[in-house]
Short mmCIF file of C-alpha atoms in Angstrom, two decimals:
data_model
loop_
_atom_site.label_atom_id
_atom_site.label_comp_id
_atom_site.label_asym_id
_atom_site.label_seq_id
_atom_site.Cartn_x
_atom_site.Cartn_y
_atom_site.Cartn_z
CA MET A 1 15.00 2.72 -27.18
CA GLY A 2 17.12 0.98 -24.39
CA GLN A 3 15.34 -0.67 -21.37
CA GLY A 4 15.93 2.36 -19.08
CA GLY A 5 14.48 4.81 -21.60
CA HIS A 6 11.59 2.58 -22.29
CA SER A 7 10.91 2.30 -18.54
CA ARG A 8 11.01 6.13 -18.07
CA GLY A 9 8.69 6.58 -21.09
CA ILE A 10 6.24 4.03 -19.60
CA ALA A 11 6.32 6.00 -16.33
CA ARG A 12 5.78 9.47 -17.94
CA ALA A 13 2.77 8.15 -19.83
CA LEU A 14 1.46 6.53 -16.66
CA ARG A 15 1.92 9.80 -14.76
CA ARG A 16 0.22 11.81 -17.46
CA CYS A 17 -2.87 9.42 -17.25
CA GLY A 18 -3.25 10.42 -13.67
CA SER A 19 -2.18 14.12 -13.86
CA SER A 20 -4.22 17.18 -13.00
CA SER A 21 -5.31 17.44 -16.70
CA SER A 22 -7.95 14.73 -16.01
CA SER A 23 -9.14 16.36 -12.66
CA SER A 24 -11.22 19.32 -11.56
CA SER A 25 -8.94 19.85 -8.60
CA PRO A 26 -5.53 21.52 -8.84
CA PHE A 27 -2.28 19.55 -8.09
CA VAL A 28 0.98 20.39 -6.37
CA THR A 29 4.33 19.12 -7.33
CA LEU A 30 6.27 18.48 -4.10
CA ARG A 31 9.96 18.07 -3.14
CA PRO A 32 10.33 14.65 -1.57
CA GLY A 33 12.92 15.56 0.86
CA ALA A 34 11.03 18.59 2.24
CA VAL A 35 7.79 16.58 2.42
CA GLU A 36 9.61 13.79 4.50
CA ASP A 37 10.93 16.42 6.91
CA VAL A 38 7.26 17.83 7.58
CA CYS A 39 6.10 14.27 8.03
CA ARG A 40 8.79 13.47 10.38
CA ALA A 41 8.11 16.60 12.40
CA MET A 42 4.30 15.80 12.67
CA LEU A 43 5.05 12.31 13.77
CA GLU A 44 7.64 13.50 16.37
CA ALA A 45 4.96 16.05 17.58
CA CYS A 46 2.76 13.03 18.48
CA GLY A 47 5.35 11.32 20.45
CA SER A 48 7.49 9.12 17.98
CA SER A 49 11.22 9.01 18.37
CA SER A 50 13.18 10.52 15.66
CA GLU A 51 14.10 7.04 14.35
CA GLU A 52 10.50 5.96 14.26
CA ALA A 53 9.40 9.18 12.69
CA ARG A 54 12.09 8.89 9.98
CA THR A 55 11.00 5.14 9.10
CA VAL A 56 7.23 5.99 8.77
CA ALA A 57 7.97 9.35 6.86
CA GLU A 58 10.26 7.46 4.45
CA ASP A 59 7.89 4.73 3.77
CA LEU A 60 4.99 7.04 3.06
CA VAL A 61 6.97 9.38 0.73
CA LEU A 62 8.48 6.31 -1.00
CA SER A 63 4.90 5.13 -1.68
CA ASN A 64 4.23 8.29 -3.55
CA LEU A 65 7.52 8.23 -5.40
CA ARG A 66 6.73 4.74 -6.65
CA GLY A 67 3.10 5.83 -7.80
CA HIS A 68 1.15 4.25 -5.11
CA ASP A 69 -0.30 7.64 -3.80
CA SER A 70 -3.23 5.80 -2.18
CA HIS A 71 -0.66 4.64 0.55
CA GLY A 72 1.44 7.74 0.61
CA VAL A 73 1.58 10.87 2.64
CA GLY A 74 -2.23 11.16 2.32
CA TYR A 75 -2.60 8.71 5.09
CA LEU A 76 -0.57 10.83 7.59
CA PRO A 77 -3.48 12.85 8.90
CA GLU A 78 -5.38 9.69 9.92
CA TYR A 79 -2.21 8.39 11.58
CA ILE A 80 -1.80 11.57 13.66
CA LYS A 81 -5.58 11.69 14.65
CA THR A 82 -5.38 7.98 15.60
CA ALA A 83 -2.20 8.51 17.69
CA ARG A 84 -3.58 11.59 19.55
CA ALA A 85 -6.70 9.61 20.38
CA GLY A 86 -4.37 7.00 22.01
CA LYS A 87 -5.41 4.18 19.60
CA LEU A 88 -1.91 4.02 17.93
CA VAL A 89 1.15 3.58 20.42
CA PRO A 90 4.28 5.38 19.39
CA ASN A 91 7.67 3.74 20.09
CA GLN A 92 6.01 0.27 20.54
CA THR A 93 8.10 -2.87 21.14
CA LEU A 94 7.51 -5.89 18.95
CA GLN A 95 6.61 -8.78 21.13
CA VAL A 96 7.72 -12.44 20.48
CA VAL A 97 4.70 -14.48 21.35
CA SER A 98 6.19 -17.73 20.15
CA ASP A 99 9.58 -18.58 18.47
CA LEU A 100 9.89 -22.17 16.98
CA GLY A 101 12.80 -21.35 14.55
CA ALA A 102 11.04 -21.42 11.37
CA LEU A 103 7.68 -20.51 12.90
CA LEU A 104 7.36 -16.98 14.54
CA VAL A 105 4.29 -15.47 16.23
CA LEU A 106 4.58 -11.76 16.84
CA ASP A 107 2.35 -9.05 18.29
CA ALA A 108 2.84 -5.35 17.25
CA GLN A 109 0.67 -4.14 20.23
CA ARG A 110 -0.87 -1.39 18.08
CA GLY A 111 2.57 0.15 17.22
CA TYR A 112 3.26 1.88 13.72
CA GLY A 113 3.04 -0.84 11.05
CA GLN A 114 5.85 0.42 9.06
CA VAL A 115 8.12 -0.10 12.13
CA MET A 116 6.65 -3.31 13.44
CA ALA A 117 6.27 -5.02 10.05
CA ARG A 118 9.88 -4.16 9.09
CA GLN A 119 11.30 -5.84 12.19
CA ALA A 120 8.98 -8.87 11.73
CA MET A 121 10.18 -9.18 8.04
CA ASP A 122 13.77 -8.80 8.98
CA MET A 123 13.32 -11.70 11.60
CA ALA A 124 11.50 -13.97 9.03
CA ILE A 125 14.21 -13.17 6.40
CA SER A 126 16.88 -14.13 8.85
CA ARG A 127 15.11 -17.59 9.64
CA ALA A 128 14.51 -18.20 5.95
CA GLU A 129 18.14 -17.82 5.14
CA SER A 130 18.95 -20.28 7.98
CA HIS A 131 16.17 -22.77 7.64
CA GLY A 132 15.09 -22.31 3.84
CA VAL A 133 11.64 -21.04 4.89
CA CYS A 134 9.91 -19.19 7.68
CA LEU A 135 6.24 -18.76 8.40
CA ALA A 136 5.53 -15.69 10.47
CA THR A 137 2.50 -14.09 11.90
CA LEU A 138 2.05 -10.46 12.95
CA ARG A 139 -0.96 -9.45 14.79
CA ASN A 140 -2.38 -6.20 16.26
CA SER A 141 -0.44 -3.64 14.12
CA HIS A 142 -1.55 -0.23 13.07
CA HIS A 143 -1.71 0.24 9.33
CA LEU A 144 1.20 -1.66 7.70
CA GLY A 145 1.39 0.69 4.60
CA ARG A 146 2.41 -0.58 1.25
CA ILE A 147 2.86 -4.38 1.52
CA GLY A 148 4.98 -4.47 -1.62
CA GLY A 149 7.62 -2.45 0.20
CA LEU A 150 7.82 -5.29 2.83
CA ALA A 151 8.00 -7.90 0.12
CA GLN A 152 10.95 -6.04 -1.39
CA ARG A 153 12.92 -6.54 1.87
CA ALA A 154 12.74 -10.34 0.95
CA THR A 155 13.59 -10.01 -2.66
CA ASP A 156 16.58 -7.71 -1.90
CA ARG A 157 18.00 -10.89 -0.40
CA ASN A 158 17.03 -13.25 -3.19
CA LEU A 159 14.14 -14.62 -1.33
CA ALA A 160 10.48 -14.84 -2.26
CA SER A 161 7.57 -14.07 -0.12
CA VAL A 162 3.74 -14.57 0.14
CA HIS A 163 1.64 -12.27 2.27
CA PHE A 164 -1.85 -12.25 3.49
CA VAL A 165 -3.23 -9.26 5.32
CA ASN A 166 -6.43 -8.39 7.07
CA VAL A 167 -7.94 -4.91 7.73
CA ALA A 168 -9.90 -4.61 11.05
CA GLY A 169 -10.27 -2.00 13.81
CA HIS A 170 -13.02 -0.12 11.97
CA PRO A 171 -16.23 -0.88 10.21
CA PRO A 172 -16.06 -3.16 7.22
CA LEU A 173 -15.42 -1.61 3.73
CA VAL A 174 -15.91 -4.47 1.17
CA ALA A 175 -19.16 -6.31 0.19
CA PRO A 176 -18.91 -10.10 -0.16
CA PHE A 177 -19.76 -11.44 -3.65
CA ARG A 178 -23.65 -11.32 -3.88
CA GLY A 179 -23.80 -9.25 -0.67
CA ALA A 180 -25.27 -5.74 -0.54
CA ASP A 181 -23.22 -4.34 2.41
CA ALA A 182 -19.81 -4.29 3.57
CA ARG A 183 -18.60 -7.29 5.77
CA LEU A 184 -14.81 -7.46 4.90
CA GLY A 185 -11.78 -5.21 4.67
CA THR A 186 -9.69 -4.51 1.50
CA ASN A 187 -7.43 -7.43 2.78
CA PRO A 188 -4.44 -7.23 0.69
CA VAL A 189 -2.52 -10.12 -0.87
CA CYS A 190 1.06 -9.87 -1.99
CA LEU A 191 3.28 -12.21 -3.91
CA ALA A 192 6.93 -11.58 -4.49
CA PHE A 193 9.91 -13.12 -6.30
CA PRO A 194 13.38 -11.61 -7.10
CA MET A 195 14.58 -10.92 -10.78
CA PRO A 196 18.16 -11.00 -11.91
CA ASN A 197 20.60 -8.59 -13.40
CA GLY A 198 19.15 -5.57 -11.17
CA GLN A 199 15.59 -5.75 -12.84
CA PRO A 200 12.78 -4.97 -10.57
CA PRO A 201 11.52 -7.79 -8.58
CA VAL A 202 8.06 -9.51 -9.50
CA ILE A 203 5.70 -8.14 -6.94
CA HIS A 204 2.06 -8.53 -7.14
CA ASP A 205 0.51 -6.38 -4.31
CA MET A 206 -3.18 -6.11 -4.54
CA ALA A 207 -6.26 -5.26 -2.57
CA THR A 208 -8.90 -7.95 -2.76
CA SER A 209 -11.41 -5.17 -3.60
CA LYS A 210 -11.47 -3.82 -7.20
CA VAL A 211 -9.90 -0.62 -5.79
CA ALA A 212 -8.13 0.42 -2.56
CA LEU A 213 -10.04 2.77 -0.33
CA GLY A 214 -6.97 5.27 -0.68
CA LYS A 215 -7.87 5.57 -4.34
CA VAL A 216 -11.41 6.20 -3.63
CA ARG A 217 -10.31 8.91 -1.16
CA GLN A 218 -8.06 10.44 -3.78
CA ALA A 219 -11.06 10.71 -6.24
CA LEU A 220 -13.12 12.37 -3.65
CA GLN A 221 -10.41 14.86 -2.86
CA ARG A 222 -9.87 15.66 -6.54
CA GLY A 223 -13.59 16.01 -7.18
CA ASP A 224 -13.67 13.22 -9.59
CA GLU A 225 -16.20 10.46 -10.21
CA LEU A 226 -15.36 6.80 -10.24
CA PRO A 227 -15.84 4.27 -13.07
CA LEU A 228 -18.99 2.27 -12.60
CA GLY A 229 -18.59 -1.09 -10.86
CA LEU A 230 -16.02 0.00 -8.11
CA VAL A 231 -18.29 0.96 -5.33
CA MET A 232 -22.01 0.54 -4.32
CA ASN A 233 -24.03 2.98 -2.26
CA ALA A 234 -25.76 2.20 1.18
CA ALA A 235 -28.72 0.79 -0.69
CA GLY A 236 -26.52 -1.79 -2.43
CA ASN A 237 -26.70 -0.06 -5.88
CA ASP A 238 -23.72 0.60 -8.16
CA SER A 239 -22.48 4.16 -7.93
CA THR A 240 -19.79 6.35 -9.37
CA ASP A 241 -19.68 8.72 -6.41
CA PRO A 242 -16.64 8.27 -4.18
CA GLY A 243 -18.65 10.00 -1.40
CA VAL A 244 -20.47 6.94 -0.67
CA MET A 245 -17.47 5.64 1.17
CA PHE A 246 -17.03 8.86 3.12
CA PRO A 247 -20.27 9.91 4.90
CA ASN A 248 -20.74 13.61 5.24
CA SER A 249 -17.93 14.58 3.05
CA THR A 250 -17.64 17.10 0.27
CA ARG A 251 -15.81 16.55 -3.11
CA GLY A 252 -12.67 18.39 -3.61
CA LYS A 253 -12.31 19.15 0.13
CA SER A 254 -9.92 17.69 2.58
CA LEU A 255 -11.32 14.71 4.61
CA GLY A 256 -11.63 13.73 8.11
CA SER A 257 -10.64 10.09 9.01
CA THR A 258 -11.24 7.68 6.36
CA VAL A 259 -12.52 5.22 9.07
CA ASN A 260 -15.23 7.56 10.06
CA GLN A 261 -18.61 6.28 11.30
CA GLY A 262 -21.83 6.75 9.33
CA GLN A 263 -23.97 5.17 6.70
CA ARG A 264 -21.61 4.42 4.09
CA GLY A 265 -21.65 2.21 0.89
CA ALA A 266 -19.24 -0.68 0.05
CA LEU A 267 -16.22 -1.41 -2.17
CA ILE A 268 -16.82 -4.21 -4.64
CA ALA A 269 -14.69 -7.37 -4.53
CA ALA A 270 -12.14 -8.00 -7.32
CA GLY A 271 -13.05 -10.62 -9.78
CA GLU A 272 -16.50 -11.34 -8.03
CA HIS A 273 -16.23 -14.67 -6.20
CA LYS A 274 -12.49 -14.76 -6.65
CA GLY A 275 -11.54 -11.71 -4.88
CA TYR A 276 -14.05 -12.38 -2.25
CA GLY A 277 -12.60 -15.80 -1.68
CA LEU A 278 -9.08 -14.27 -1.29
CA ALA A 279 -10.44 -11.68 1.12
CA LEU A 280 -12.00 -14.17 3.28
CA PHE A 281 -8.89 -16.32 3.47
CA SER A 282 -6.80 -13.18 4.19
CA GLU A 283 -9.17 -12.95 7.32
CA ILE A 284 -8.55 -16.52 8.08
CA PHE A 285 -4.71 -16.64 7.58
CA ALA A 286 -3.83 -13.28 8.78
CA ALA A 287 -6.13 -12.90 11.77
CA VAL A 288 -7.85 -16.19 12.77
CA ALA A 289 -4.43 -18.20 12.35
CA SER A 290 -2.37 -15.57 14.18
CA GLY A 291 -4.58 -14.85 17.10
CA GLY A 292 -5.36 -11.39 15.81
CA GLN A 293 -8.57 -9.38 15.42
CA THR A 294 -10.92 -10.26 12.46
CA ILE A 295 -13.52 -7.88 11.20
CA ALA A 296 -16.40 -9.70 12.99
CA PRO A 297 -18.56 -7.44 14.97
CA HIS A 298 -17.81 -8.81 18.49
CA HIS A 299 -14.34 -7.09 18.32
CA GLU A 300 -13.84 -3.44 19.53
CA LYS A 301 -13.51 -0.98 16.70
CA PRO A 302 -11.39 1.95 18.12
CA PRO A 303 -11.64 3.32 15.32
CA ALA A 304 -8.28 2.78 13.68
CA ILE A 305 -6.61 0.82 10.89
CA LEU A 306 -5.62 -2.53 12.53
CA ASN A 307 -3.71 -5.02 10.35
CA SER A 308 -2.70 -8.61 11.03
CA MET A 309 -0.32 -10.44 8.59
CA MET A 310 0.68 -13.94 7.74
CA VAL A 311 3.83 -14.00 5.64
CA MET A 312 5.90 -16.99 4.17
CA VAL A 313 9.62 -16.11 3.22
CA PHE A 314 11.34 -18.87 1.37
CA ASP A 315 14.68 -19.41 -0.52
CA PRO A 316 14.15 -20.33 -4.16
CA VAL A 317 17.51 -22.13 -4.26
CA ARG A 318 16.62 -24.72 -1.60
CA THR A 319 12.85 -25.10 -2.84
CA SER A 320 14.21 -25.78 -6.35
CA GLY A 321 16.90 -28.03 -5.41
CA ALA A 322 19.41 -25.89 -7.27
CA SER A 323 22.82 -25.26 -6.30
CA SER A 324 22.52 -21.45 -6.81
CA MET A 325 20.16 -18.82 -8.15
CA GLU A 326 21.51 -19.08 -11.66
CA PRO A 327 19.38 -21.89 -12.98
CA VAL A 328 16.26 -20.32 -11.23
CA TYR A 329 16.91 -16.89 -12.70
CA ASP A 330 17.44 -18.53 -16.13
CA GLU A 331 14.05 -20.16 -16.09
CA LEU A 332 12.31 -17.12 -14.70
CA SER A 333 13.78 -14.89 -17.32
CA LYS A 334 12.69 -17.21 -20.05
CA LEU A 335 9.13 -17.32 -18.67
CA VAL A 336 8.91 -13.59 -18.23
CA GLU A 337 10.26 -13.07 -21.79
CA TYR A 338 7.75 -15.36 -23.17
CA VAL A 339 4.86 -13.68 -21.33
CA GLN A 340 5.79 -10.16 -22.21
CA GLY A 341 6.18 -11.22 -25.86
CA SER A 342 2.22 -11.39 -26.24
CA PRO A 343 0.86 -9.07 -28.89
CA HIS A 344 -0.73 -5.88 -27.43
CA ARG A 345 -4.43 -5.85 -26.90
CA THR A 346 -5.34 -2.25 -28.02
CA GLN A 347 -8.29 -1.72 -25.71
CA GLU A 348 -6.14 -2.62 -22.60
CA ASP A 349 -2.95 -0.88 -23.90
CA PRO A 350 -4.00 2.29 -25.60
CA LEU A 351 -0.46 3.94 -24.88
CA ASP A 352 1.31 1.00 -26.53
CA GLU A 353 3.21 0.16 -23.43
CA GLY A 354 3.30 -3.48 -23.92
CA VAL A 355 2.96 -6.25 -21.33
CA LEU A 356 4.40 -5.21 -17.99
CA TYR A 357 5.11 -7.78 -15.20
CA PRO A 358 3.92 -7.06 -11.70
CA GLY A 359 6.25 -4.63 -10.00
CA GLN A 360 7.62 -3.23 -13.21
CA ARG A 361 5.32 -0.27 -13.34
CA SER A 362 6.25 0.86 -9.75
CA GLN A 363 9.88 0.88 -10.52
CA CYS A 364 9.31 2.82 -13.74
CA THR A 365 7.36 5.43 -11.93
CA PHE A 366 10.04 5.68 -9.22
CA ASP A 367 12.79 6.17 -11.82
CA ASP A 368 10.67 8.84 -13.44
CA ARG A 369 9.66 10.79 -10.26
CA SER A 370 13.22 10.47 -8.97
CA GLU A 371 14.70 11.83 -12.20
CA GLU A 372 12.32 14.76 -12.20
CA GLY A 373 12.81 15.36 -8.41
CA GLY A 374 9.24 15.49 -7.17
CA PHE A 375 5.81 13.89 -7.10
CA TYR A 376 2.27 15.04 -7.82
CA LEU A 377 -0.54 15.25 -5.06
CA ASP A 378 -4.01 16.64 -5.28
CA MET A 379 -4.84 19.79 -3.56
CA GLY A 380 -7.38 18.14 -1.24
CA THR A 381 -4.92 15.74 0.15
CA TRP A 382 -2.22 18.54 0.50
CA SER A 383 -4.70 20.68 2.38
CA SER A 384 -5.52 17.88 4.73
CA LEU A 385 -1.88 17.56 5.53
CA GLN A 386 -1.46 21.25 6.18
CA GLU A 387 -4.48 21.41 8.53
CA VAL A 388 -3.40 18.54 10.62
CA GLY A 389 0.18 19.74 10.63
CA ALA A 390 -1.01 23.09 11.93
CA GLU A 391 -2.84 21.26 14.72
CA VAL A 392 0.47 19.87 15.93
CA GLY A 393 2.56 22.77 15.46
CA VAL A 394 4.25 22.39 12.12
CA SER A 395 4.70 25.74 10.63
CA ALA A 396 3.16 27.02 7.36
CA GLU A 397 6.74 27.99 6.21
CA ALA A 398 7.70 24.24 6.57
CA PHE A 399 4.94 23.33 4.34
CA ALA A 400 5.68 26.05 1.74
CA ARG A 401 9.24 24.77 1.41
CA CYS A 402 7.62 21.39 0.09
CA VAL A 403 5.96 23.04 -3.07
CA GLU A 404 7.66 23.07 -6.32
CA LYS A 405 4.62 24.43 -8.13
CA VAL A 406 0.89 24.21 -8.33
CA GLU A 407 -0.63 23.08 -11.56
CA ARG A 408 -4.38 23.66 -12.45
#
């Protein structure tokens, strides 16, 4: 089988693993273009310009198409509620606090993260192309969305990037190692490097908790339990109930805000002390070093999803001393080929997919869902979108046009 066919086969296997057959809640198959139209209409109804609405809607739908449903359109009801409460500012202007050429300090002023962060990345990319490297900080942004999407803006220009992000503006979600309650956010770390010959870039985009909150929300809306070891309840004991993270919620039903108040449990840090250390440094680099807001309790918690980010963008040609990307890509290709040649470990690879490099799975899923012309969403998430859409005046007919089929 050729590389393209192998990639599509991987993606289909991955999609089947997360399909409605393993869930007690029905799924809908959605038409991406129609969903994007609905999302744009909801955003415009809350004051966003057509351009801003398009940018945010595209980013959310693209996350679903890439298989990152936890960062897809399921977040939009929360965005709408936060905007209507005045805690998220539509059509905001990115503020340049300091510009020292290869060092930028930027403030999003609580604007839409997808818009503010794209502008910040494009500035950092331009400076890295000029100087070889740029270190930029972005503070006080609403939810940035999928950080891997920002990283790909750099890899598309044959640049590499390193991102540290903190999550503030609402009660903490993640327990520190050896702690029994939440004191940190999910605080993503993302590392990215371009690949040659049209291959997907190497992008390692991870929450520093074992699981992102969005995935817990999905499990609750599907009516599923979680594997043991991902969350703890309010008493500090391990739990399989996703509802410990969403007080006063009901399995299989649409949710209110994912930053709601109440006695909640905590997500567990990835890799014990290792993930905890990365989460703490995400707070330090992204927020302390940027002048942004940390998770510490003396800060106002609106509530809203408030992100700050530190990103380093650099040119591998200049850091390696090479005259072009050709020798860089040659060495990288040999490295990746060697790593992917490892024999399969059956208990970690029951579908015989082989070793994937970070970012390959996302591209495989995108290729598969694009080919099939749709993506899957659990009915709880879809119901939540419809409820909030109705509140801002989006018709039931517009939502009906999104649905390809319902699967039970």
